[in-house]
JSON list of C-alpha atoms in Angstrom, two decimals:
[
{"chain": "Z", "resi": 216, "resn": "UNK", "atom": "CA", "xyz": [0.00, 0.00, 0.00]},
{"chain": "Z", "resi": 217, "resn": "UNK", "atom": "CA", "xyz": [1.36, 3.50, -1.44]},
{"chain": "Z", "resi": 218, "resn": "UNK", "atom": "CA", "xyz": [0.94, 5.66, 1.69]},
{"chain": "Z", "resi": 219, "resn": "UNK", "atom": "CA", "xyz": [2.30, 8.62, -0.37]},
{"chain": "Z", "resi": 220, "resn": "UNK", "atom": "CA", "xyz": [1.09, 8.68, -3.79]},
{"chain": "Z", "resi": 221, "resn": "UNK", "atom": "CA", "xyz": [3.00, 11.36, -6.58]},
{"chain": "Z", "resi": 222, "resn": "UNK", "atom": "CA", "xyz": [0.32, 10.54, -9.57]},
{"chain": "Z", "resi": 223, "resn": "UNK", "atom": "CA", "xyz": [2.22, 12.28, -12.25]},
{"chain": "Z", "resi": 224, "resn": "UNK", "atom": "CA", "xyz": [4.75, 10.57, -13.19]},
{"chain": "Z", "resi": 225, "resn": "UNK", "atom": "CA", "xyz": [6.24, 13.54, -15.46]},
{"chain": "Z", "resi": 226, "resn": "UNK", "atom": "CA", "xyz": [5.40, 17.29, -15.83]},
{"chain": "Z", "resi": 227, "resn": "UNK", "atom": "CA", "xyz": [6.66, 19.42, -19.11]},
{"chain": "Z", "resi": 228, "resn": "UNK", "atom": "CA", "xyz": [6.92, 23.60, -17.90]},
{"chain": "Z", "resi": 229, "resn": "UNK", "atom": "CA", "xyz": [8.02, 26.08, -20.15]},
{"chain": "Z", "resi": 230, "resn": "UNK", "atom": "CA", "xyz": [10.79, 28.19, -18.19]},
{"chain": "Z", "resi": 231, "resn": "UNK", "atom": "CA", "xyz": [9.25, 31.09, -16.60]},
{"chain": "Z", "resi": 232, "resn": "UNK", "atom": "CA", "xyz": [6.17, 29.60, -15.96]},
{"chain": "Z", "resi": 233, "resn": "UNK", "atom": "CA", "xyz": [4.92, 28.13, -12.29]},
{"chain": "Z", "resi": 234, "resn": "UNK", "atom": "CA", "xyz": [5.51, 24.44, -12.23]},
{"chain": "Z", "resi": 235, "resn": "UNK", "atom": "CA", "xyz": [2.84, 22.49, -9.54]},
{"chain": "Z", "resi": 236, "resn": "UNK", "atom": "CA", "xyz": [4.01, 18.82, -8.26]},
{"chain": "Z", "resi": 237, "resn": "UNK", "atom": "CA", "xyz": [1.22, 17.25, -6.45]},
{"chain": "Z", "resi": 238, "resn": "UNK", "atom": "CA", "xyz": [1.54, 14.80, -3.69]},
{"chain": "Z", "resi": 239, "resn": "UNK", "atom": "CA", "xyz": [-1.52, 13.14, -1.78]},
{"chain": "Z", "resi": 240, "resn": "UNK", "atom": "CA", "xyz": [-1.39, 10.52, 1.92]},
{"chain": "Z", "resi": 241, "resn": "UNK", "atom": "CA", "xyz": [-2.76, 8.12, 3.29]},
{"chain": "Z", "resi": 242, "resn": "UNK", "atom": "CA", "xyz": [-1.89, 8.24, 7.14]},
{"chain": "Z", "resi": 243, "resn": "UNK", "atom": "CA", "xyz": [-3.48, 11.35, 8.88]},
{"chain": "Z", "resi": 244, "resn": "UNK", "atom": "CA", "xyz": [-0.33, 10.39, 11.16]},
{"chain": "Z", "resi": 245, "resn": "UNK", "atom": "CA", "xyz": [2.29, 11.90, 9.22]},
{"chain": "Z", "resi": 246, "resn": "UNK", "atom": "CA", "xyz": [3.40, 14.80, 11.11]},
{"chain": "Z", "resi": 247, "resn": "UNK", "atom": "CA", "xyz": [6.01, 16.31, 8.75]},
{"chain": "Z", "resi": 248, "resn": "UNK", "atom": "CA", "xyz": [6.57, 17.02, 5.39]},
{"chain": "Z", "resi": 249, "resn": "UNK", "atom": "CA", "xyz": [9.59, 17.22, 2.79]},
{"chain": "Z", "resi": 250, "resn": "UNK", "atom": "CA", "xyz": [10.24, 17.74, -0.94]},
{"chain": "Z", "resi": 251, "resn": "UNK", "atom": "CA", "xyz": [13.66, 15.86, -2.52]},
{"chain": "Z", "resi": 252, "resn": "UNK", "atom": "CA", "xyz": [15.13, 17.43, -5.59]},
{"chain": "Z", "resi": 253, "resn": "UNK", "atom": "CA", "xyz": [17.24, 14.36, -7.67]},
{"chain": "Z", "resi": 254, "resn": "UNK", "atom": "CA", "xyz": [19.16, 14.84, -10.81]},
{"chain": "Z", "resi": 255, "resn": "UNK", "atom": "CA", "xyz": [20.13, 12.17, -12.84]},
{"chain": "Z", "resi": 256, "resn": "UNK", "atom": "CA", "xyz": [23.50, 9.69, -10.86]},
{"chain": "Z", "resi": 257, "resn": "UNK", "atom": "CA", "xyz": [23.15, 12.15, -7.58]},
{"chain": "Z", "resi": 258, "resn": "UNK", "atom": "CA", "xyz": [21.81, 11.62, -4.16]},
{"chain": "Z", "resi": 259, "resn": "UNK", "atom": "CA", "xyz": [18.61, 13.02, -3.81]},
{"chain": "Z", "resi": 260, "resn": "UNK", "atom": "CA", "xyz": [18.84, 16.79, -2.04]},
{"chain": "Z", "resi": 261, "resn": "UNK", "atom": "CA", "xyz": [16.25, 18.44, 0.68]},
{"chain": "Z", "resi": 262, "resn": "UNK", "atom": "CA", "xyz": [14.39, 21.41, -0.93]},
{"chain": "Z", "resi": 263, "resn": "UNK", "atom": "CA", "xyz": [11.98, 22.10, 1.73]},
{"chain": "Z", "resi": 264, "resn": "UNK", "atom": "CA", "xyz": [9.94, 21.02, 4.21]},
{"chain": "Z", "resi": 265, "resn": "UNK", "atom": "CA", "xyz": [6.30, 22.07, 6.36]},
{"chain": "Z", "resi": 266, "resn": "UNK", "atom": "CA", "xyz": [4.73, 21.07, 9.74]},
{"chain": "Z", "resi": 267, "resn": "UNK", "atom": "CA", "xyz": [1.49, 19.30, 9.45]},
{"chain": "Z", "resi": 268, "resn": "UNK", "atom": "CA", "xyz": [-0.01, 22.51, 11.89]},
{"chain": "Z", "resi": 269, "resn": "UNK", "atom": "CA", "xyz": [1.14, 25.09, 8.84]},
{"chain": "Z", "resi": 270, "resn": "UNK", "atom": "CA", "xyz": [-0.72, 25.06, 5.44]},
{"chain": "Z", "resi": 271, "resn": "UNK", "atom": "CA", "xyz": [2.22, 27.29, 3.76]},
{"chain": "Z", "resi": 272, "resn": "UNK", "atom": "CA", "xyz": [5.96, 27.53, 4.06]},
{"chain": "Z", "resi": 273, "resn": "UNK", "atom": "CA", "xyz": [8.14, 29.45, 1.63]},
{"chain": "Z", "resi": 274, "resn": "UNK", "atom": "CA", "xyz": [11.65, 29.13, 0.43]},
{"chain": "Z", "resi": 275, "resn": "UNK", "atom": "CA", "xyz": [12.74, 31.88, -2.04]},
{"chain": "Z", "resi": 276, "resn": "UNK", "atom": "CA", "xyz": [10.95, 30.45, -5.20]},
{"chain": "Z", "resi": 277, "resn": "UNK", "atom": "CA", "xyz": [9.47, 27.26, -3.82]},
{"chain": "Z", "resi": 278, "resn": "UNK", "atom": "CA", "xyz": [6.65, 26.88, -1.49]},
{"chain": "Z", "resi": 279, "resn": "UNK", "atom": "CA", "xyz": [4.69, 24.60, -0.48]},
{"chain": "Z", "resi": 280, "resn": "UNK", "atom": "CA", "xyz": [0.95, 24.22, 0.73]},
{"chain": "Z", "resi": 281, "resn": "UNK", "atom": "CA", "xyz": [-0.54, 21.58, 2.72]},
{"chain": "Z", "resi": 282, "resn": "UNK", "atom": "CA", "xyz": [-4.02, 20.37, 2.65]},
{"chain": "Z", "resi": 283, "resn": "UNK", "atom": "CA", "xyz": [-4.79, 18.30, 5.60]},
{"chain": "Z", "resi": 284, "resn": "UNK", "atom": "CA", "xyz": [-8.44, 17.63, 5.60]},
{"chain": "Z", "resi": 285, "resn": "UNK", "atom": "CA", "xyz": [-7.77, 16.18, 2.00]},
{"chain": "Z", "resi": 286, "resn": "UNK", "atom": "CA", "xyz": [-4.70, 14.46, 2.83]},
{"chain": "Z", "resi": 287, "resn": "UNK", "atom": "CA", "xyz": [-2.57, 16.87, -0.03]},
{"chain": "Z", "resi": 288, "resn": "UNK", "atom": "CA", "xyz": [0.43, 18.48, -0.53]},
{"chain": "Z", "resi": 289, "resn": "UNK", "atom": "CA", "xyz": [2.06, 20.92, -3.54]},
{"chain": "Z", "resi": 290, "resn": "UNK", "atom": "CA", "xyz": [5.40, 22.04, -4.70]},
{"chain": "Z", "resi": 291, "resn": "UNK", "atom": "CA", "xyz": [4.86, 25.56, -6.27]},
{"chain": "Z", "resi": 292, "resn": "UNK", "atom": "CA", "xyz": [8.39, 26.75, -8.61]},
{"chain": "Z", "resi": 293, "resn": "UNK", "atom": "CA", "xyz": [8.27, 29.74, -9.56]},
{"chain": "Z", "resi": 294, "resn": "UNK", "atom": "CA", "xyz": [9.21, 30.94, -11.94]},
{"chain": "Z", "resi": 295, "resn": "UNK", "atom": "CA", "xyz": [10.56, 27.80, -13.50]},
{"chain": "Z", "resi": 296, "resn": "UNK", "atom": "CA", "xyz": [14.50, 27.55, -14.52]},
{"chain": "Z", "resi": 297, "resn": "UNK", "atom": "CA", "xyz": [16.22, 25.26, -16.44]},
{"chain": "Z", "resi": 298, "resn": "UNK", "atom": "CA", "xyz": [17.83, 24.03, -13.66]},
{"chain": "Z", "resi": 299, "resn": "UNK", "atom": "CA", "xyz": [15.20, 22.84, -11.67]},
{"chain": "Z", "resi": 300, "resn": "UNK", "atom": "CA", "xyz": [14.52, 19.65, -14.54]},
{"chain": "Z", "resi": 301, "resn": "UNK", "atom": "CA", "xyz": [14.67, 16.67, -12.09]},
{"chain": "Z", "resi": 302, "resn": "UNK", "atom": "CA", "xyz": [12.98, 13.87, -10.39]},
{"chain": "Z", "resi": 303, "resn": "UNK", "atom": "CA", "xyz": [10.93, 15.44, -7.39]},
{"chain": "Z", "resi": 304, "resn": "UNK", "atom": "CA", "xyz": [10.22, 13.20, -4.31]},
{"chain": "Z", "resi": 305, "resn": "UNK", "atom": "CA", "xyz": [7.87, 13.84, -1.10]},
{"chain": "Z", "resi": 306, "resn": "UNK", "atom": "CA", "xyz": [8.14, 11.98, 1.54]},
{"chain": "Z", "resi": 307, "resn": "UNK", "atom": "CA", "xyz": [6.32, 12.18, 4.83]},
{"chain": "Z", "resi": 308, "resn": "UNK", "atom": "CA", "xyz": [7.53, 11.50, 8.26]},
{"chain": "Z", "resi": 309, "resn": "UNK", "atom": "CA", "xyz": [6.26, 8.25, 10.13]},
{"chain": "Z", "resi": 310, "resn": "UNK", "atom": "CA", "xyz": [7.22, 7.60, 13.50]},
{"chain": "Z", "resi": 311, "resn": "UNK", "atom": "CA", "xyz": [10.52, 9.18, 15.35]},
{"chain": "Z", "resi": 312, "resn": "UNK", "atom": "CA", "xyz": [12.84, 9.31, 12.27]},
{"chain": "Z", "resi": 313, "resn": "UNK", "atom": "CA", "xyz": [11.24, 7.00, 9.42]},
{"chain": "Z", "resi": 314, "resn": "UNK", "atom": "CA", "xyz": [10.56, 8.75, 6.16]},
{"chain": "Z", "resi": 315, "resn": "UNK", "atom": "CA", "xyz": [7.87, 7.52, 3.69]},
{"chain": "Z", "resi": 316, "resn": "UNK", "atom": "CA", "xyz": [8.45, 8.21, 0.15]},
{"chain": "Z", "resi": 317, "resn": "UNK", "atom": "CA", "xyz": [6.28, 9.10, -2.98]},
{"chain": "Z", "resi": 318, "resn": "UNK", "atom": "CA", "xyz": [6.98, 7.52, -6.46]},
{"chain": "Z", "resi": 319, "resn": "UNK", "atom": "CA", "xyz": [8.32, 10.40, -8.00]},
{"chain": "Z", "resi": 320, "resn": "UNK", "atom": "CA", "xyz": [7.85, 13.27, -10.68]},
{"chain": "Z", "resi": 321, "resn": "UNK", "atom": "CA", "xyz": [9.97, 13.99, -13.37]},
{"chain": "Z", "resi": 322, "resn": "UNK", "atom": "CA", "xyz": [9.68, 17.84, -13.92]},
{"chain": "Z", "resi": 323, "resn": "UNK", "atom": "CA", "xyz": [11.35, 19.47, -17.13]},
{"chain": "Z", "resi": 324, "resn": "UNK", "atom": "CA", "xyz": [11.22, 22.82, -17.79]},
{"chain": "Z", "resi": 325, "resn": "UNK", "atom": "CA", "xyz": [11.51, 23.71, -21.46]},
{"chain": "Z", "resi": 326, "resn": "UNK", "atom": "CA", "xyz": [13.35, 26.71, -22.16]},
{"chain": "R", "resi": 144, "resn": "UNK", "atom": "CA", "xyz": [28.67, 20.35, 4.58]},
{"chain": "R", "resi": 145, "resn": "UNK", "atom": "CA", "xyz": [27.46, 17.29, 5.07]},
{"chain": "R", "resi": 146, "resn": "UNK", "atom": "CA", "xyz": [29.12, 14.55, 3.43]},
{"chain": "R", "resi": 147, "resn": "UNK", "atom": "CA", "xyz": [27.97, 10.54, 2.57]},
{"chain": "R", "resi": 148, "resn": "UNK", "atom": "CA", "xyz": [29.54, 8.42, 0.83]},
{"chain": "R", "resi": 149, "resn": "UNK", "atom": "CA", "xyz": [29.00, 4.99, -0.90]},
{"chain": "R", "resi": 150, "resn": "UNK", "atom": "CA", "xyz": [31.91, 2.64, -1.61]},
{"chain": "R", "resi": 151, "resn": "UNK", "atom": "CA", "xyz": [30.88, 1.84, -5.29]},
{"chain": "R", "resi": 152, "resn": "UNK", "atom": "CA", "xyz": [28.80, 4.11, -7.88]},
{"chain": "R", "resi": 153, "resn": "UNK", "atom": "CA", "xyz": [28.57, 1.01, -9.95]},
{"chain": "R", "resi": 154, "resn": "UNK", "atom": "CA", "xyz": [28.25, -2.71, -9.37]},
{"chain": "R", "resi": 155, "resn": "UNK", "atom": "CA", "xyz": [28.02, -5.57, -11.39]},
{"chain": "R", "resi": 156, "resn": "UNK", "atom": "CA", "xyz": [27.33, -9.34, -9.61]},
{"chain": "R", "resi": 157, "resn": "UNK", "atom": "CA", "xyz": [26.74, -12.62, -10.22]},
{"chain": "R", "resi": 158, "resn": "UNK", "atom": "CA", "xyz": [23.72, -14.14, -9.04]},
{"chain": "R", "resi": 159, "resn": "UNK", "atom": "CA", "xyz": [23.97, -16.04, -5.45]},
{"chain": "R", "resi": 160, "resn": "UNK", "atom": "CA", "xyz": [27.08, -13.84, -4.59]},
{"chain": "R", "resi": 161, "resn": "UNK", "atom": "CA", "xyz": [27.46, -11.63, -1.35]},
{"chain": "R", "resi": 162, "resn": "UNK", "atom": "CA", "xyz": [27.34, -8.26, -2.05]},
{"chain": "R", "resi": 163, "resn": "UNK", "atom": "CA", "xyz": [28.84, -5.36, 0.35]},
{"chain": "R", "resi": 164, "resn": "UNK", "atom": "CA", "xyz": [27.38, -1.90, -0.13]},
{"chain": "R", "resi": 165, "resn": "UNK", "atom": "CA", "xyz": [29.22, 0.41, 2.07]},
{"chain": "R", "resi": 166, "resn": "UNK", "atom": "CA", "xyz": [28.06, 3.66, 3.47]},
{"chain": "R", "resi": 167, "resn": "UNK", "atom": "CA", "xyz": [30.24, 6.64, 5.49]},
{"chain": "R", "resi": 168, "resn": "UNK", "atom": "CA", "xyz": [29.03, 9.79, 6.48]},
{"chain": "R", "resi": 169, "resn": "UNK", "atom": "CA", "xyz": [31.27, 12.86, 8.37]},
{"chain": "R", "resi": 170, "resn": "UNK", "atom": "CA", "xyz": [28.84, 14.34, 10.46]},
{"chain": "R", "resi": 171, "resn": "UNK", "atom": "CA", "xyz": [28.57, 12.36, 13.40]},
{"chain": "R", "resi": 172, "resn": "UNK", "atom": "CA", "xyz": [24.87, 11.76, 12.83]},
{"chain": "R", "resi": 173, "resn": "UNK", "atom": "CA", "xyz": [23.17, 9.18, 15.13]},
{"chain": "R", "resi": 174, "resn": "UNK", "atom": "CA", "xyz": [20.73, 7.96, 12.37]},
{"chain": "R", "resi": 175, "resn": "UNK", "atom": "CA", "xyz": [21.80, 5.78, 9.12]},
{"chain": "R", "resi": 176, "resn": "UNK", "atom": "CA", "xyz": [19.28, 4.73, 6.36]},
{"chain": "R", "resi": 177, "resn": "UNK", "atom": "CA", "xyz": [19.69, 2.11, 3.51]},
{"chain": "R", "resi": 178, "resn": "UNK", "atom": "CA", "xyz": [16.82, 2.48, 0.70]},
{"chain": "R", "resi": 179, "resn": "UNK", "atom": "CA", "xyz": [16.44, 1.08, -3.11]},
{"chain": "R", "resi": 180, "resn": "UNK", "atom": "CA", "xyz": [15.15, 2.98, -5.83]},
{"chain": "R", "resi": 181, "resn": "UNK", "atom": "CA", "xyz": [12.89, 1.50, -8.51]},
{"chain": "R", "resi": 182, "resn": "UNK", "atom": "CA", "xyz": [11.32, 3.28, -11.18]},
{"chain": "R", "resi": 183, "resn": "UNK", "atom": "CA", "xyz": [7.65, 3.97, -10.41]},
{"chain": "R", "resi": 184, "resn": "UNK", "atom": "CA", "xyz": [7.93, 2.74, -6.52]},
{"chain": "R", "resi": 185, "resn": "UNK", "atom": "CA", "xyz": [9.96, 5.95, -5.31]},
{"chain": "R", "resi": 186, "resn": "UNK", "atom": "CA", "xyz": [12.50, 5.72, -2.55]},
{"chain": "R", "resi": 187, "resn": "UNK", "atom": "CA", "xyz": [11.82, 2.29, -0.39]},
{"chain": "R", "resi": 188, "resn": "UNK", "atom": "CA", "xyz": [13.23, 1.51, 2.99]},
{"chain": "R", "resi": 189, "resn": "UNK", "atom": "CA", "xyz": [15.01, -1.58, 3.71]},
{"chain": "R", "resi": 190, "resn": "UNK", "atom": "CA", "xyz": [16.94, -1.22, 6.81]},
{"chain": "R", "resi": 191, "resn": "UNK", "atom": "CA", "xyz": [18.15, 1.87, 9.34]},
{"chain": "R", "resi": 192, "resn": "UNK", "atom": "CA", "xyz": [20.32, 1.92, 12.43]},
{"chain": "R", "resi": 193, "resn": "UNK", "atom": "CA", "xyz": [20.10, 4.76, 15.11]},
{"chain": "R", "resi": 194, "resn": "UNK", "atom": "CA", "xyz": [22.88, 3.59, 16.95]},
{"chain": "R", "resi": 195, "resn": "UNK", "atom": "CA", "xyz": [26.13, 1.74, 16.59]},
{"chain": "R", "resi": 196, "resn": "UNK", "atom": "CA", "xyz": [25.30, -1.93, 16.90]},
{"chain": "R", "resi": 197, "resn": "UNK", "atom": "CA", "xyz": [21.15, -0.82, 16.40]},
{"chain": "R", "resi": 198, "resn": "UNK", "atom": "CA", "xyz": [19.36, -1.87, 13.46]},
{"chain": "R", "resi": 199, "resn": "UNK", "atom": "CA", "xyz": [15.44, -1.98, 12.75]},
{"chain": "R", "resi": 200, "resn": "UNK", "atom": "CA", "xyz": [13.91, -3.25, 9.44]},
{"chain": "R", "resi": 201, "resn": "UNK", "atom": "CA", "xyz": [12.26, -0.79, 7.30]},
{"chain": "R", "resi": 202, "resn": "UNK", "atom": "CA", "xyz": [9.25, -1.72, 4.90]},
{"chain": "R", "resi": 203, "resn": "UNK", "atom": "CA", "xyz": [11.45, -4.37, 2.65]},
{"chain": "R", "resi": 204, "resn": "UNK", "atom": "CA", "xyz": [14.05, -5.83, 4.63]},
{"chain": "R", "resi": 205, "resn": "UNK", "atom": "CA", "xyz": [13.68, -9.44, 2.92]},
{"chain": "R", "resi": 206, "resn": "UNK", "atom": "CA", "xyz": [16.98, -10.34, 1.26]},
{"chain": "R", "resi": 207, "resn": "UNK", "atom": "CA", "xyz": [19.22, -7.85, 3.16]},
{"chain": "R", "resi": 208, "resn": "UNK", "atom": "CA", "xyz": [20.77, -7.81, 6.35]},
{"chain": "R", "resi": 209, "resn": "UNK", "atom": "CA", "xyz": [23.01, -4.85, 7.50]},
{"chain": "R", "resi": 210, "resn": "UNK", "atom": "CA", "xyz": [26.01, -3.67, 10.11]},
{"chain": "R", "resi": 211, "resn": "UNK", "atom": "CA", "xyz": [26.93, -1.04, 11.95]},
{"chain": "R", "resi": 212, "resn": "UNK", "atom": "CA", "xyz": [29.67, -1.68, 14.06]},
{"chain": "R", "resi": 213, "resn": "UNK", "atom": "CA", "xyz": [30.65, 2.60, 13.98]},
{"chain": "R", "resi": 214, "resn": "UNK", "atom": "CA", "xyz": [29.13, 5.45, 14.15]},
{"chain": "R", "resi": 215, "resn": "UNK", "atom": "CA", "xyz": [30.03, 6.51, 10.42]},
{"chain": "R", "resi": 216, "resn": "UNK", "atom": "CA", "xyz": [29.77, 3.15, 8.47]},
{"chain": "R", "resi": 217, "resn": "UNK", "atom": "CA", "xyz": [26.77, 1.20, 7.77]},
{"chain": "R", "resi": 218, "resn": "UNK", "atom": "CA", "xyz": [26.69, -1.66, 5.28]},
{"chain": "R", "resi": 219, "resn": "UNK", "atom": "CA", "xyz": [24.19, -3.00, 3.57]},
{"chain": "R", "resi": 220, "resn": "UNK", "atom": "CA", "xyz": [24.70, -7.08, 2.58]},
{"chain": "R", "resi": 221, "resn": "UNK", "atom": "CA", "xyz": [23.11, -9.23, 0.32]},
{"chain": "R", "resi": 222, "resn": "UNK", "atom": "CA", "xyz": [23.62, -12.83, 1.30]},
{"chain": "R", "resi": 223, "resn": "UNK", "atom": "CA", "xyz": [23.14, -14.61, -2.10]},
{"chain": "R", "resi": 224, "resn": "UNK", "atom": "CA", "xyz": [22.24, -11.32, -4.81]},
{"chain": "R", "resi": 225, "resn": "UNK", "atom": "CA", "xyz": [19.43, -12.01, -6.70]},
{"chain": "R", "resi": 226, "resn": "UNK", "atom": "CA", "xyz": [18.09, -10.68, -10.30]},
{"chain": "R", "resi": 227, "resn": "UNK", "atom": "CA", "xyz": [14.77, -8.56, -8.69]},
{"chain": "R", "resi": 228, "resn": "UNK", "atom": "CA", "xyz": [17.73, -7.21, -6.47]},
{"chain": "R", "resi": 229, "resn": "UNK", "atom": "CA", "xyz": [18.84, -5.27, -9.54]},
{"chain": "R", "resi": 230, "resn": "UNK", "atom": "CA", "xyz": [18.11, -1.59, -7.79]},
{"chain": "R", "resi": 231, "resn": "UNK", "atom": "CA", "xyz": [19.73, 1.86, -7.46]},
{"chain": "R", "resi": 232, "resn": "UNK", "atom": "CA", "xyz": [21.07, 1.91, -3.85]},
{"chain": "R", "resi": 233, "resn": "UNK", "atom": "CA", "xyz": [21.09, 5.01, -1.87]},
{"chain": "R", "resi": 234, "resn": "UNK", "atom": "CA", "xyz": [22.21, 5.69, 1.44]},
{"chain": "R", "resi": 235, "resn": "UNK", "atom": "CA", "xyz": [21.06, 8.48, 4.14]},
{"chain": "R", "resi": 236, "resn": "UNK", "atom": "CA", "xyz": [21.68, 9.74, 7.27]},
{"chain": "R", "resi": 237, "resn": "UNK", "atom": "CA", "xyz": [20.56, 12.34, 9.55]},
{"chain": "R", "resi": 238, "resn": "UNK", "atom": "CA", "xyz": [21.04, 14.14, 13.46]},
{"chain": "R", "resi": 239, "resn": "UNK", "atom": "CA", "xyz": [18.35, 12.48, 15.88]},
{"chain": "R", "resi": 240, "resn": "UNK", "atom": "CA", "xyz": [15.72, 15.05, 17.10]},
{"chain": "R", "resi": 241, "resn": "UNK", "atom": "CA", "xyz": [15.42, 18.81, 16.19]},
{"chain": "R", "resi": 242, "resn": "UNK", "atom": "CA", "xyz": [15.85, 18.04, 11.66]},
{"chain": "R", "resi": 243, "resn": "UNK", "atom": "CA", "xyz": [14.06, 16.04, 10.04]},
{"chain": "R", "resi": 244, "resn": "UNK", "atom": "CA", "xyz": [15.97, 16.10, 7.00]},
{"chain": "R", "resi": 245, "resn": "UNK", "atom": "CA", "xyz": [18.09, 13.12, 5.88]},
{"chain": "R", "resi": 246, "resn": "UNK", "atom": "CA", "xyz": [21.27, 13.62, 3.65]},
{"chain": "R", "resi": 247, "resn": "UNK", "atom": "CA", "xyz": [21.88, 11.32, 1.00]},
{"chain": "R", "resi": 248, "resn": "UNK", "atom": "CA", "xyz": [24.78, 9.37, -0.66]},
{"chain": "R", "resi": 249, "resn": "UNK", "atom": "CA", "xyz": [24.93, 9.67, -4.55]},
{"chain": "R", "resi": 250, "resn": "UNK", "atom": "CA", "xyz": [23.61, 5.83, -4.95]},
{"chain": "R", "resi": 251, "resn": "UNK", "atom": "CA", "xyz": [25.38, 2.38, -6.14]},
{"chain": "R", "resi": 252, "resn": "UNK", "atom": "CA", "xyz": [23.57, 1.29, -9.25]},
{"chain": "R", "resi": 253, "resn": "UNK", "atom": "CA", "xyz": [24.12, -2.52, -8.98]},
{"chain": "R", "resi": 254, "resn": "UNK", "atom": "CA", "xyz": [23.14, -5.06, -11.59]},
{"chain": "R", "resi": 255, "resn": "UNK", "atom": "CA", "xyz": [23.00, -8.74, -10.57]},
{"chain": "R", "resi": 256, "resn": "UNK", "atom": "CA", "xyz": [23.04, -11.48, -13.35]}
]
């Protein structure tokens, strides 16, 4: 059972533009929140994070919005660079120090 | 900056062999993760260790076993490799408490045959 689902596997943005990466739970339990930024034969790098008692936290062009009566969670870029074409991850926090993972979206921004 | 590091970016094994994946980090962080990485299934956890000598299973431990006999290594083993072992490995670690954030290796892409 997927407890976080990402269920776009890929997302085309033209640079400039606001890219959106969706990201919907299962366990009202999750108390914590990241986004993982992963280019292709790297580690996957923290981006940003939000409390499950916030609905917004922002981080120069990213933010990020939580919806917790229907379990969701968004990635707002803006505006969109070149640099920012990569695999995005969320992942929730279970427990003291366990991380649960979505599937992944592959974001490229078209220049 | 935090650093982790895997022993091998690339692996190539034979099935039924023992496989070593090592992981060191710099930091001094309590917490040490193993995952695999599989297209359309995300980031999966197979073992972590909070402690030297600690380990608990994470949510696909079959086929794996790991040590941590310091602070900075953990190693992931594969007793006898198998084909649907054929994953991108990634390592992570993190400070206990106040961050949530875990800081990741750059991944061993191994290939069993």
């Amino acid at each position: 059972d997927q407890q976080v689902k990402q269920n776009s596997p890929s997302l085309s943005v033209q640079e400039g533009r606001i890219s959106i990466l969706n990201c919907d739970y299962t366990n009202s339990m999750f108390d914590y929140f990241l986004w993982y930024k992963k280019y292709p034969a790297e580690g996957p790098t923290f981006l940003i994070s939000i409390s499950s008692i916030k609905d917004k936290n922002e981080d120069g062009r990213f933010t990020v919005f939580l919806n917790k009566s229907a379990k969701h969670l968004s990635l707002h870029i803006v505006p969109s660079q070149p640099g920012d074409s990569a695999v995005y991850f969320c992942a929730a926090r279970e427990g003291a120090q366990k991380l649960v993972f979505g599937q992944g979206t592959r974001l490229t921004i078209n220049p | 900056d935090v650093k982790v590091t895997q022993s091998s970016r690339y692996l190539v094994k034979r099935t039924g062999e023992k496989v070593f994946l090592e992981c060191v980090q710099d930091m001094d962080h309590e917490n040490m993760f193993w995952y695999r990485q599989d297209p359309g299934l995300g980031l999966r956890l197979i073992y972590f260790s909070y402690d030297v000598k600690m380990k608990e299973k994470g949510d696909i431990p079959e086929g794996y076993s790991v040590s941590r006999e310091k602070k900075e290594r953990f190693s992931l083993i594969l007793e006898s490799a198998s084909t649907n072992q054929t994953s991108m490995y990634l390592c992570a670690s993190n400070r206990q408490g106040a961050r949530y954030e875990q800081y990741f290796g750059p991944g061993t892409r191994l290939t069993v045959t």
